[in-house]
PDB file of C-alpha atoms in Angstrom:
ATOM      1  CA  MET A   1    -126.481  80.032 -55.247  1.00 46.00           C
ATOM      2  CA  GLU A   2    -127.243  82.769 -52.567  1.00 59.00           C
ATOM      3  CA  ARG A   3    -125.555  86.063 -53.894  1.00 72.00           C
ATOM      4  CA  LEU A   4    -122.077  86.888 -52.841  1.00 77.00           C
ATOM      5  CA  PRO A   5    -121.633  90.782 -51.726  1.00 83.00           C
ATOM      6  CA  GLY A   6    -119.327  92.574 -53.471  1.00 84.00           C
ATOM      7  CA  PHE A   7    -115.707  91.610 -53.252  1.00 86.00           C
ATOM      8  CA  SER A   8    -114.543  95.288 -52.762  1.00 88.00           C
ATOM      9  CA  GLY A   9    -116.108  95.257 -49.621  1.00 88.00           C
ATOM     10  CA  LEU A  10    -115.503  91.995 -48.389  1.00 90.00           C
ATOM     11  CA  THR A  11    -111.467  92.790 -48.771  1.00 89.00           C
ATOM     12  CA  ALA A  12    -111.830  95.788 -47.063  1.00 90.00           C
ATOM     13  CA  PHE A  13    -113.863  94.249 -44.070  1.00 90.00           C
ATOM     14  CA  TYR A  14    -111.278  91.415 -43.881  1.00 89.00           C
ATOM     15  CA  ALA A  15    -108.405  93.965 -43.777  1.00 87.00           C
ATOM     16  CA  ALA A  16    -110.237  96.097 -41.322  1.00 87.00           C
ATOM     17  CA  ALA A  17    -110.894  92.931 -39.237  1.00 86.00           C
ATOM     18  CA  ARG A  18    -107.168  91.498 -39.520  1.00 82.00           C
ATOM     19  CA  HIS A  19    -105.143  94.976 -38.813  1.00 81.00           C
ATOM     20  CA  GLY A  20    -107.770  96.425 -36.092  1.00 80.00           C
ATOM     21  CA  THR A  21    -107.929 100.181 -37.739  1.00 83.00           C
ATOM     22  CA  LEU A  22    -109.293 101.541 -40.812  1.00 85.00           C
ATOM     23  CA  THR A  23    -105.918 103.315 -41.561  1.00 86.00           C
ATOM     24  CA  ALA A  24    -103.650  99.750 -41.786  1.00 85.00           C
ATOM     25  CA  ALA A  25    -106.731  98.647 -44.087  1.00 86.00           C
ATOM     26  CA  ALA A  26    -106.143 101.266 -46.196  1.00 88.00           C
ATOM     27  CA  GLN A  27    -102.501 101.089 -46.502  1.00 88.00           C
ATOM     28  CA  GLU A  28    -102.446  97.243 -47.566  1.00 86.00           C
ATOM     29  CA  LEU A  29    -105.062  98.064 -49.794  1.00 88.00           C
ATOM     30  CA  ASN A  30    -103.610 101.317 -51.375  1.00 88.00           C
ATOM     31  CA  VAL A  31    -106.520 103.035 -50.834  1.00 90.00           C
ATOM     32  CA  SER A  32    -107.749 106.158 -48.922  1.00 91.00           C
ATOM     33  CA  GLN A  33    -109.410 105.606 -45.309  1.00 89.00           C
ATOM     34  CA  PRO A  34    -112.751 107.082 -46.287  1.00 91.00           C
ATOM     35  CA  ALA A  35    -113.183 104.473 -49.277  1.00 91.00           C
ATOM     36  CA  ILE A  36    -112.654 101.831 -47.022  1.00 89.00           C
ATOM     37  CA  SER A  37    -115.253 102.887 -44.451  1.00 91.00           C
ATOM     38  CA  ARG A  38    -117.590 103.715 -47.619  1.00 92.00           C
ATOM     39  CA  ARG A  39    -116.796  99.862 -48.862  1.00 92.00           C
ATOM     40  CA  ILE A  40    -117.801  98.570 -45.229  1.00 91.00           C
ATOM     41  CA  ALA A  41    -120.765 100.727 -44.781  1.00 91.00           C
ATOM     42  CA  ALA A  42    -121.971  99.103 -48.443  1.00 92.00           C
ATOM     43  CA  LEU A  43    -121.216  95.668 -47.264  1.00 91.00           C
ATOM     44  CA  GLU A  44    -123.387  96.121 -44.049  1.00 91.00           C
ATOM     45  CA  ALA A  45    -126.101  97.625 -45.924  1.00 91.00           C
ATOM     46  CA  ASP A  46    -126.043  94.835 -48.262  1.00 91.00           C
ATOM     47  CA  LEU A  47    -126.067  92.346 -45.479  1.00 90.00           C
ATOM     48  CA  GLY A  48    -128.377  94.295 -43.148  1.00 91.00           C
ATOM     49  CA  VAL A  49    -126.327  93.749 -40.011  1.00 92.00           C
ATOM     50  CA  ALA A  50    -123.825  95.923 -38.800  1.00 91.00           C
ATOM     51  CA  LEU A  51    -120.405  93.984 -38.570  1.00 91.00           C
ATOM     52  CA  PHE A  52    -118.525  96.069 -36.136  1.00 88.00           C
ATOM     53  CA  ASP A  53    -120.360  97.692 -32.962  1.00 85.00           C
ATOM     54  CA  ARG A  54    -119.251 101.777 -33.192  1.00 80.00           C
ATOM     55  CA  GLY A  55    -120.539 102.324 -30.104  1.00 76.00           C
ATOM     56  CA  ARG A  56    -117.741 101.060 -28.083  1.00 71.00           C
ATOM     57  CA  LYS A  57    -113.772 102.253 -27.936  1.00 70.00           C
ATOM     58  CA  PRO A  58    -112.108 100.992 -29.618  1.00 70.00           C
ATOM     59  CA  VAL A  59    -114.397  99.474 -32.098  1.00 73.00           C
ATOM     60  CA  ARG A  60    -114.933  95.816 -32.262  1.00 82.00           C
ATOM     61  CA  MET A  61    -116.658  93.579 -34.473  1.00 85.00           C
ATOM     62  CA  THR A  62    -120.119  92.001 -33.553  1.00 89.00           C
ATOM     63  CA  GLN A  63    -121.018  88.461 -33.646  1.00 90.00           C
ATOM     64  CA  ALA A  64    -121.798  88.947 -37.208  1.00 91.00           C
ATOM     65  CA  GLY A  65    -118.487  90.155 -37.747  1.00 89.00           C
ATOM     66  CA  ARG A  66    -116.569  87.562 -36.003  1.00 87.00           C
ATOM     67  CA  ASP A  67    -119.083  84.979 -38.344  1.00 89.00           C
ATOM     68  CA  LEU A  68    -117.687  86.458 -41.472  1.00 90.00           C
ATOM     69  CA  LEU A  69    -114.456  87.114 -40.476  1.00 87.00           C
ATOM     70  CA  ARG A  70    -114.140  83.335 -39.712  1.00 84.00           C
ATOM     71  CA  ALA A  71    -115.419  82.547 -42.696  1.00 87.00           C
ATOM     72  CA  LEU A  72    -113.696  84.588 -44.964  1.00 86.00           C
ATOM     73  CA  HIS A  73    -109.968  83.132 -43.329  1.00 78.00           C
ATOM     74  CA  GLY A  74    -110.792  79.785 -44.875  1.00 77.00           C
ATOM     75  CA  GLY A  75    -111.680  81.253 -48.489  1.00 80.00           C
ATOM     76  CA  PHE A  76    -109.083  83.560 -48.716  1.00 78.00           C
ATOM     77  CA  GLY A  77    -106.563  81.504 -46.919  1.00 71.00           C
ATOM     78  CA  GLN A  78    -107.018  78.802 -49.714  1.00 75.00           C
ATOM     79  CA  ILE A  79    -107.141  81.615 -52.643  1.00 78.00           C
ATOM     80  CA  GLU A  80    -103.594  82.914 -50.799  1.00 72.00           C
ATOM     81  CA  SER A  81    -102.221  79.101 -50.708  1.00 62.00           C
ATOM     82  CA  ALA A  82    -103.600  78.730 -54.290  1.00 68.00           C
ATOM     83  CA  VAL A  83    -102.202  81.839 -55.777  1.00 70.00           C
ATOM     84  CA  ALA A  84     -98.393  80.928 -53.856  1.00 62.00           C
ATOM     85  CA  GLN A  85     -98.477  77.634 -55.967  1.00 60.00           C
ATOM     86  CA  ILE A  86     -99.332  79.155 -59.077  1.00 67.00           C
ATOM     87  CA  ARG A  87     -96.712  82.200 -58.506  1.00 65.00           C
ATOM     88  CA  GLN A  88     -93.995  79.182 -57.850  1.00 59.00           C
ATOM     89  CA  ALA A  89     -95.020  77.087 -60.572  1.00 60.00           C
ATOM     90  CA  ALA A  90     -94.786  80.257 -62.955  1.00 59.00           C
ATOM     91  CA  LYS A  91     -91.207  80.924 -61.691  1.00 60.00           C
ATOM     92  CA  GLY A  92     -89.730  77.561 -62.393  1.00 59.00           C
ATOM     93  CA  ARG A  93     -91.413  73.860 -62.190  1.00 75.00           C
ATOM     94  CA  VAL A  94     -91.186  71.492 -58.699  1.00 80.00           C
ATOM     95  CA  VAL A  95     -88.603  68.480 -59.000  1.00 85.00           C
ATOM     96  CA  THR A  96     -89.024  65.759 -56.863  1.00 86.00           C
ATOM     97  CA  VAL A  97     -85.824  63.680 -56.453  1.00 89.00           C
ATOM     98  CA  THR A  98     -87.065  60.493 -55.114  1.00 87.00           C
ATOM     99  CA  ALA A  99     -83.467  58.281 -53.307  1.00 88.00           C
ATOM    100  CA  PRO A 100     -82.868  55.625 -50.192  1.00 84.00           C
ATOM    101  CA  SER A 101     -82.653  57.619 -47.001  1.00 81.00           C
ATOM    102  CA  GLY A 102     -79.314  56.730 -46.575  1.00 83.00           C
ATOM    103  CA  PHE A 103     -77.951  58.899 -49.432  1.00 86.00           C
ATOM    104  CA  VAL A 104     -80.797  61.154 -48.604  1.00 88.00           C
ATOM    105  CA  ALA A 105     -79.572  62.161 -45.135  1.00 87.00           C
ATOM    106  CA  PHE A 106     -75.412  61.923 -45.748  1.00 87.00           C
ATOM    107  CA  TRP A 107     -74.993  62.974 -49.470  1.00 89.00           C
ATOM    108  CA  LEU A 108     -77.654  65.093 -50.515  1.00 90.00           C
ATOM    109  CA  ILE A 109     -78.713  66.956 -47.514  1.00 89.00           C
ATOM    110  CA  PRO A 110     -75.461  68.113 -46.833  1.00 87.00           C
ATOM    111  CA  ARG A 111     -75.507  69.373 -50.343  1.00 89.00           C
ATOM    112  CA  LEU A 112     -78.891  70.732 -50.468  1.00 89.00           C
ATOM    113  CA  GLY A 113     -77.764  74.174 -50.017  1.00 89.00           C
ATOM    114  CA  GLU A 114     -75.372  74.417 -52.686  1.00 92.00           C
ATOM    115  CA  LEU A 115     -78.034  72.402 -55.131  1.00 91.00           C
ATOM    116  CA  GLU A 116     -80.767  75.062 -54.138  1.00 89.00           C
ATOM    117  CA  ASP A 117     -78.259  77.963 -54.588  1.00 91.00           C
ATOM    118  CA  ASP A 118     -77.345  76.715 -58.009  1.00 91.00           C
ATOM    119  CA  PHE A 119     -81.021  76.283 -59.166  1.00 89.00           C
ATOM    120  CA  PRO A 120     -82.811  79.072 -57.604  1.00 86.00           C
ATOM    121  CA  ASP A 121     -85.766  78.997 -59.815  1.00 80.00           C
ATOM    122  CA  VAL A 122     -86.741  75.549 -58.796  1.00 84.00           C
ATOM    123  CA  THR A 123     -88.511  74.033 -56.047  1.00 83.00           C
ATOM    124  CA  ILE A 124     -86.696  70.999 -55.122  1.00 86.00           C
ATOM    125  CA  ARG A 125     -88.920  68.642 -53.201  1.00 84.00           C
ATOM    126  CA  ILE A 126     -86.603  65.208 -51.446  1.00 87.00           C
ATOM    127  CA  MET A 127     -88.684  61.986 -51.131  1.00 83.00           C
ATOM    128  CA  SER A 128     -86.659  59.215 -49.212  1.00 79.00           C
ATOM    129  CA  GLN A 129     -87.378  55.347 -49.105  1.00 71.00           C
ATOM    130  CA  GLU A 130     -85.845  52.607 -47.035  1.00 64.00           C
ATOM    131  CA  TYR A 131     -84.386  49.445 -48.333  1.00 57.00           C
ATOM    132  CA  GLY A 132     -86.934  46.994 -49.596  1.00 52.00           C
ATOM    133  CA  GLU A 133     -89.724  49.380 -50.137  1.00 54.00           C
ATOM    134  CA  ALA A 134     -91.372  50.072 -53.345  1.00 51.00           C
ATOM    135  CA  VAL A 135     -90.058  52.681 -55.104  1.00 55.00           C
ATOM    136  CA  ARG A 136     -92.099  55.980 -54.814  1.00 58.00           C
ATOM    137  CA  PRO A 137     -92.521  58.280 -57.799  1.00 66.00           C
ATOM    138  CA  GLY A 138     -90.012  61.343 -58.541  1.00 77.00           C
ATOM    139  CA  ASP A 139     -88.769  63.049 -61.151  1.00 84.00           C
ATOM    140  CA  VAL A 140     -85.321  62.487 -60.569  1.00 89.00           C
ATOM    141  CA  LEU A 141     -84.730  58.736 -59.284  1.00 88.00           C
ATOM    142  CA  ILE A 142     -81.936  57.209 -57.283  1.00 88.00           C
ATOM    143  CA  ARG A 143     -81.730  53.639 -56.333  1.00 84.00           C
ATOM    144  CA  PHE A 144     -79.513  51.345 -55.066  1.00 81.00           C
ATOM    145  CA  GLY A 145     -78.668  48.364 -56.386  1.00 78.00           C
ATOM    146  CA  LEU A 146     -77.251  45.906 -59.226  1.00 77.00           C
ATOM    147  CA  PRO A 147     -76.959  47.988 -62.862  1.00 78.00           C
ATOM    148  CA  GLU A 148     -80.230  47.106 -64.507  1.00 75.00           C
ATOM    149  CA  GLU A 149     -80.924  50.014 -67.413  1.00 65.00           C
ATOM    150  CA  SER A 150     -78.622  51.535 -69.921  1.00 69.00           C
ATOM    151  CA  ASP A 151     -79.771  55.331 -69.395  1.00 78.00           C
ATOM    152  CA  GLU A 152     -78.772  55.210 -65.283  1.00 85.00           C
ATOM    153  CA  THR A 153     -75.833  56.550 -64.190  1.00 87.00           C
ATOM    154  CA  ARG A 154     -73.486  55.197 -61.431  1.00 88.00           C
ATOM    155  CA  LEU A 155     -72.817  57.522 -58.979  1.00 86.00           C
ATOM    156  CA  LEU A 156     -69.772  57.324 -56.281  1.00 82.00           C
ATOM    157  CA  GLY A 157     -67.147  54.745 -56.111  1.00 77.00           C
ATOM    158  CA  GLU A 158     -67.408  50.713 -56.030  1.00 78.00           C
ATOM    159  CA  ALA A 159     -65.351  50.268 -53.067  1.00 85.00           C
ATOM    160  CA  VAL A 160     -67.119  49.682 -49.686  1.00 87.00           C
ATOM    161  CA  PHE A 161     -64.885  49.597 -46.628  1.00 91.00           C
ATOM    162  CA  PRO A 162     -65.426  49.661 -42.424  1.00 93.00           C
ATOM    163  CA  VAL A 163     -65.565  52.473 -40.632  1.00 95.00           C
ATOM    164  CA  ALA A 164     -65.563  53.742 -36.974  1.00 94.00           C
ATOM    165  CA  SER A 165     -65.495  56.506 -34.786  1.00 94.00           C
ATOM    166  CA  PRO A 166     -62.315  57.422 -33.377  1.00 94.00           C
ATOM    167  CA  LEU A 167     -63.813  57.310 -29.625  1.00 92.00           C
ATOM    168  CA  TYR A 168     -64.663  53.909 -30.571  1.00 93.00           C
ATOM    169  CA  LEU A 169     -60.696  53.152 -31.494  1.00 93.00           C
ATOM    170  CA  ASP A 170     -59.375  54.618 -28.796  1.00 92.00           C
ATOM    171  CA  LYS A 171     -61.159  52.810 -26.189  1.00 91.00           C
ATOM    172  CA  ARG A 172     -59.854  49.445 -27.875  1.00 89.00           C
ATOM    173  CA  GLY A 173     -56.294  50.786 -28.141  1.00 90.00           C
ATOM    174  CA  MET A 174     -56.729  50.842 -32.178  1.00 90.00           C
ATOM    175  CA  SER A 175     -56.607  53.096 -35.068  1.00 88.00           C
ATOM    176  CA  GLY A 176     -57.586  53.237 -38.717  1.00 87.00           C
ATOM    177  CA  ALA A 177     -54.078  51.705 -39.982  1.00 86.00           C
ATOM    178  CA  ASP A 178     -54.157  48.996 -36.494  1.00 87.00           C
ATOM    179  CA  HIS A 179     -57.191  47.515 -35.625  1.00 89.00           C
ATOM    180  CA  ASP A 180     -58.291  43.818 -35.176  1.00 88.00           C
ATOM    181  CA  LEU A 181     -62.164  43.517 -36.803  1.00 88.00           C
ATOM    182  CA  SER A 182     -62.477  40.484 -34.364  1.00 87.00           C
ATOM    183  CA  LYS A 183     -62.196  42.241 -31.370  1.00 90.00           C
ATOM    184  CA  MET A 184     -64.951  44.722 -32.667  1.00 92.00           C
ATOM    185  CA  THR A 185     -68.894  45.309 -32.871  1.00 91.00           C
ATOM    186  CA  LEU A 186     -70.384  44.736 -36.247  1.00 93.00           C
ATOM    187  CA  LEU A 187     -72.974  46.929 -37.486  1.00 92.00           C
ATOM    188  CA  THR A 188     -75.144  45.569 -39.742  1.00 87.00           C
ATOM    189  CA  MET A 189     -78.427  45.516 -41.641  1.00 81.00           C
ATOM    190  CA  GLU A 190     -79.657  42.584 -42.005  1.00 68.00           C
ATOM    191  CA  THR A 191     -83.093  43.321 -43.800  1.00 59.00           C
ATOM    192  CA  ALA A 192     -81.542  44.612 -46.757  1.00 57.00           C
ATOM    193  CA  ARG A 193     -78.582  41.914 -46.807  1.00 58.00           C
ATOM    194  CA  SER A 194     -79.901  40.958 -50.438  1.00 58.00           C
ATOM    195  CA  GLN A 195     -79.044  44.663 -51.791  1.00 63.00           C
ATOM    196  CA  TRP A 196     -76.678  46.024 -49.215  1.00 69.00           C
ATOM    197  CA  HIS A 197     -73.440  44.180 -48.150  1.00 72.00           C
ATOM    198  CA  ASP A 198     -73.646  42.026 -45.095  1.00 80.00           C
ATOM    199  CA  TRP A 199     -70.323  41.377 -43.102  1.00 85.00           C
ATOM    200  CA  PRO A 200     -70.283  37.690 -43.980  1.00 85.00           C
ATOM    201  CA  SER A 201     -70.542  39.296 -47.869  1.00 83.00           C
ATOM    202  CA  TRP A 202     -68.345  41.690 -47.334  1.00 85.00           C
ATOM    203  CA  PHE A 203     -65.412  39.328 -45.692  1.00 87.00           C
ATOM    204  CA  ARG A 204     -65.754  36.798 -48.565  1.00 85.00           C
ATOM    205  CA  ALA A 205     -65.681  39.947 -50.994  1.00 83.00           C
ATOM    206  CA  ALA A 206     -62.103  41.440 -49.821  1.00 83.00           C
ATOM    207  CA  GLY A 207     -61.022  37.952 -49.702  1.00 84.00           C
ATOM    208  CA  LEU A 208     -61.355  37.413 -45.510  1.00 85.00           C
ATOM    209  CA  ASP A 209     -62.680  35.174 -43.646  1.00 86.00           C
ATOM    210  CA  MET A 210     -65.126  36.008 -41.392  1.00 86.00           C
ATOM    211  CA  PRO A 211     -63.878  35.943 -37.712  1.00 85.00           C
ATOM    212  CA  LYS A 212     -65.610  33.419 -35.537  1.00 86.00           C
ATOM    213  CA  GLY A 213     -67.605  34.900 -32.267  1.00 83.00           C
ATOM    214  CA  VAL A 214     -67.456  38.230 -33.187  1.00 87.00           C
ATOM    215  CA  ARG A 215     -70.397  40.040 -32.213  1.00 89.00           C
ATOM    216  CA  VAL A 216     -72.886  41.759 -34.747  1.00 87.00           C
ATOM    217  CA  LEU A 217     -75.590  44.193 -33.901  1.00 88.00           C
ATOM    218  CA  ASP A 218     -78.422  44.772 -36.438  1.00 86.00           C
ATOM    219  CA  PHE A 219     -79.931  47.584 -37.499  1.00 83.00           C
ATOM    220  CA  THR A 220     -83.538  48.116 -39.772  1.00 78.00           C
ATOM    221  CA  SER A 221     -82.028  51.353 -41.511  1.00 80.00           C
ATOM    222  CA  TYR A 222     -78.897  52.669 -42.755  1.00 82.00           C
ATOM    223  CA  ALA A 223     -79.203  56.101 -40.931  1.00 83.00           C
ATOM    224  CA  MET A 224     -79.594  54.462 -37.544  1.00 86.00           C
ATOM    225  CA  LEU A 225     -76.688  52.267 -38.558  1.00 89.00           C
ATOM    226  CA  VAL A 226     -74.798  55.066 -39.078  1.00 91.00           C
ATOM    227  CA  ASN A 227     -75.796  57.185 -36.100  1.00 91.00           C
ATOM    228  CA  ALA A 228     -74.634  53.961 -34.184  1.00 92.00           C
ATOM    229  CA  VAL A 229     -71.005  54.487 -35.500  1.00 93.00           C
ATOM    230  CA  LEU A 230     -70.965  58.241 -34.767  1.00 93.00           C
ATOM    231  CA  ALA A 231     -72.012  57.428 -31.359  1.00 92.00           C
ATOM    232  CA  GLY A 232     -69.042  54.867 -30.808  1.00 92.00           C
ATOM    233  CA  GLN A 233     -71.252  51.392 -31.009  1.00 92.00           C
ATOM    234  CA  GLY A 234     -69.461  49.807 -33.443  1.00 93.00           C
ATOM    235  CA  VAL A 235     -67.990  49.201 -37.020  1.00 94.00           C
ATOM    236  CA  GLY A 236     -69.755  50.186 -40.034  1.00 92.00           C
ATOM    237  CA  LEU A 237     -69.535  49.609 -43.881  1.00 90.00           C
ATOM    238  CA  CYS A 238     -69.650  52.643 -46.050  1.00 88.00           C
ATOM    239  CA  TRP A 239     -69.915  53.105 -49.688  1.00 85.00           C
ATOM    240  CA  ASP A 240     -67.126  55.177 -50.990  1.00 86.00           C
ATOM    241  CA  GLY A 241     -68.587  58.867 -51.168  1.00 87.00           C
ATOM    242  CA  VAL A 242     -71.350  58.249 -48.817  1.00 87.00           C
ATOM    243  CA  LEU A 243     -69.977  59.269 -45.728  1.00 90.00           C
ATOM    244  CA  ASP A 244     -67.502  61.831 -46.974  1.00 88.00           C
ATOM    245  CA  SER A 245     -68.907  64.586 -44.958  1.00 87.00           C
ATOM    246  CA  PHE A 246     -68.226  62.830 -41.478  1.00 91.00           C
ATOM    247  CA  LEU A 247     -64.434  61.370 -42.962  1.00 90.00           C
ATOM    248  CA  ASP A 248     -63.555  64.932 -43.639  1.00 90.00           C
ATOM    249  CA  THR A 249     -64.513  66.173 -40.412  1.00 92.00           C
ATOM    250  CA  GLY A 250     -62.587  63.063 -38.769  1.00 91.00           C
ATOM    251  CA  ALA A 251     -66.052  62.055 -36.876  1.00 93.00           C
ATOM    252  CA  ILE A 252     -65.548  58.771 -38.288  1.00 92.00           C
ATOM    253  CA  THR A 253     -62.265  56.919 -39.693  1.00 93.00           C
ATOM    254  CA  ARG A 254     -61.846  54.485 -42.396  1.00 92.00           C
ATOM    255  CA  LEU A 255     -60.263  51.372 -41.415  1.00 91.00           C
ATOM    256  CA  ARG A 256     -57.686  50.955 -43.735  1.00 87.00           C
ATOM    257  CA  GLY A 257     -55.954  47.687 -45.602  1.00 82.00           C
ATOM    258  CA  HIS A 258     -58.843  45.380 -46.654  1.00 79.00           C
ATOM    259  CA  HIS A 259     -62.107  46.755 -49.249  1.00 80.00           C
ATOM    260  CA  ALA A 260     -64.381  45.127 -50.970  1.00 82.00           C
ATOM    261  CA  ILE A 261     -65.279  45.950 -54.523  1.00 82.00           C
ATOM    262  CA  SER A 262     -69.089  45.680 -55.682  1.00 78.00           C
ATOM    263  CA  ALA A 263     -71.155  46.127 -58.459  1.00 79.00           C
ATOM    264  CA  ARG A 264     -74.005  47.344 -56.470  1.00 80.00           C
ATOM    265  CA  GLY A 265     -74.305  50.936 -55.877  1.00 82.00           C
ATOM    266  CA  TYR A 266     -76.255  53.854 -56.512  1.00 86.00           C
ATOM    267  CA  PHE A 267     -77.485  54.608 -59.973  1.00 88.00           C
ATOM    268  CA  LEU A 268     -79.292  57.851 -61.337  1.00 89.00           C
ATOM    269  CA  SER A 269     -81.766  58.162 -63.589  1.00 87.00           C
ATOM    270  CA  ALA A 270     -84.894  60.217 -64.960  1.00 84.00           C
ATOM    271  CA  ARG A 271     -88.258  59.148 -64.725  1.00 78.00           C
ATOM    272  CA  ASP A 272     -89.941  57.741 -67.797  1.00 71.00           C
ATOM    273  CA  GLY A 273     -90.845  60.505 -70.351  1.00 65.00           C
ATOM    274  CA  LEU A 274     -89.299  63.451 -68.206  1.00 64.00           C
ATOM    275  CA  ALA A 275     -85.309  62.626 -69.792  1.00 58.00           C
ATOM    276  CA  ALA A 276     -85.805  66.118 -71.855  1.00 58.00           C
ATOM    277  CA  GLU A 277     -87.121  68.168 -69.603  1.00 75.00           C
ATOM    278  CA  ARG A 278     -84.970  71.064 -69.110  1.00 81.00           C
ATOM    279  CA  SER A 279     -85.141  71.517 -65.401  1.00 83.00           C
ATOM    280  CA  VAL A 280     -85.340  67.775 -64.631  1.00 85.00           C
ATOM    281  CA  GLN A 281     -81.888  67.344 -66.728  1.00 87.00           C
ATOM    282  CA  ASP A 282     -80.596  70.028 -65.672  1.00 89.00           C
ATOM    283  CA  ILE A 283     -80.323  68.917 -61.772  1.00 90.00           C
ATOM    284  CA  LEU A 284     -79.807  64.895 -63.276  1.00 89.00           C
ATOM    285  CA  HIS A 285     -76.434  66.129 -64.435  1.00 91.00           C
ATOM    286  CA  TRP A 286     -75.913  68.599 -61.397  1.00 92.00           C
ATOM    287  CA  ILE A 287     -76.196  64.993 -59.045  1.00 92.00           C
ATOM    288  CA  ALA A 288     -74.103  63.016 -61.836  1.00 88.00           C
ATOM    289  CA  GLU A 289     -71.402  65.827 -62.009  1.00 88.00           C
ATOM    290  CA  LYS A 290     -71.208  65.989 -57.897  1.00 83.00           C
ATOM    291  CA  GLY A 291     -71.283  62.190 -57.397  1.00 74.00           C
ATOM    292  CA  GLN A 292     -68.510  61.192 -59.554  1.00 73.00           C
ATOM    293  CA  LYS A 293     -66.154  63.899 -58.221  1.00 64.00           C
TER     294      LYS A 293
END
């Protein structure tokens, strides 16, 4: 392996090249300007080439200097990245939360600032997934479906009800208390019907008959469906607690009169082997507490 120059000379050159002056380099490294000059001179003597063309004002790097700076950018950049990760790990572990994309978009993200404020020493990573995808690895797992494991905690409520935007209702001369689903466009997710409520299953669970000839518009994700509701394109189904941020602001309105109760829902657990991990447990309890309010 080729012998490398001294680290002090490399750092002095790297600082001087980035800042453009010896004074700024000296301030960054907390040494005197003559010390920076001596380190660079020693580095040039070691390499056998000049790194700066001192015969020009302002001083410029030679081609050898530019080549060395390019190499140092890569090497020191990797070192800086690794040090940042190590320091972050020393402050607190990284906790990954995996959840369905709809839950992430409409329940978790509105509370993300509060979550980070309550856990300033933990780096929170969010991984979302669509319905039907394989569950992605995470420390804290939120899934949608029927209850499976005894150590899971159910989040949110069991009620499923229709929602629409006030604009959509106004155009049809309707309101949240006075409406007719047979005269509305029903927004659905056929691709997730085995897990989620589609409209036929919702009408059955609510003790109603599905209106014949009603218009149905299909989407592949819940985020798309909710955006269509907000845009006034039709009526969507909402699990109790998922869209509270929109209901609270009046962006969407709950259609009163009928709802369904479902055993399906969002369930919270820790990944196997992490149930006793302090930071995982803390975030698990935080999500459970917020989800059950």
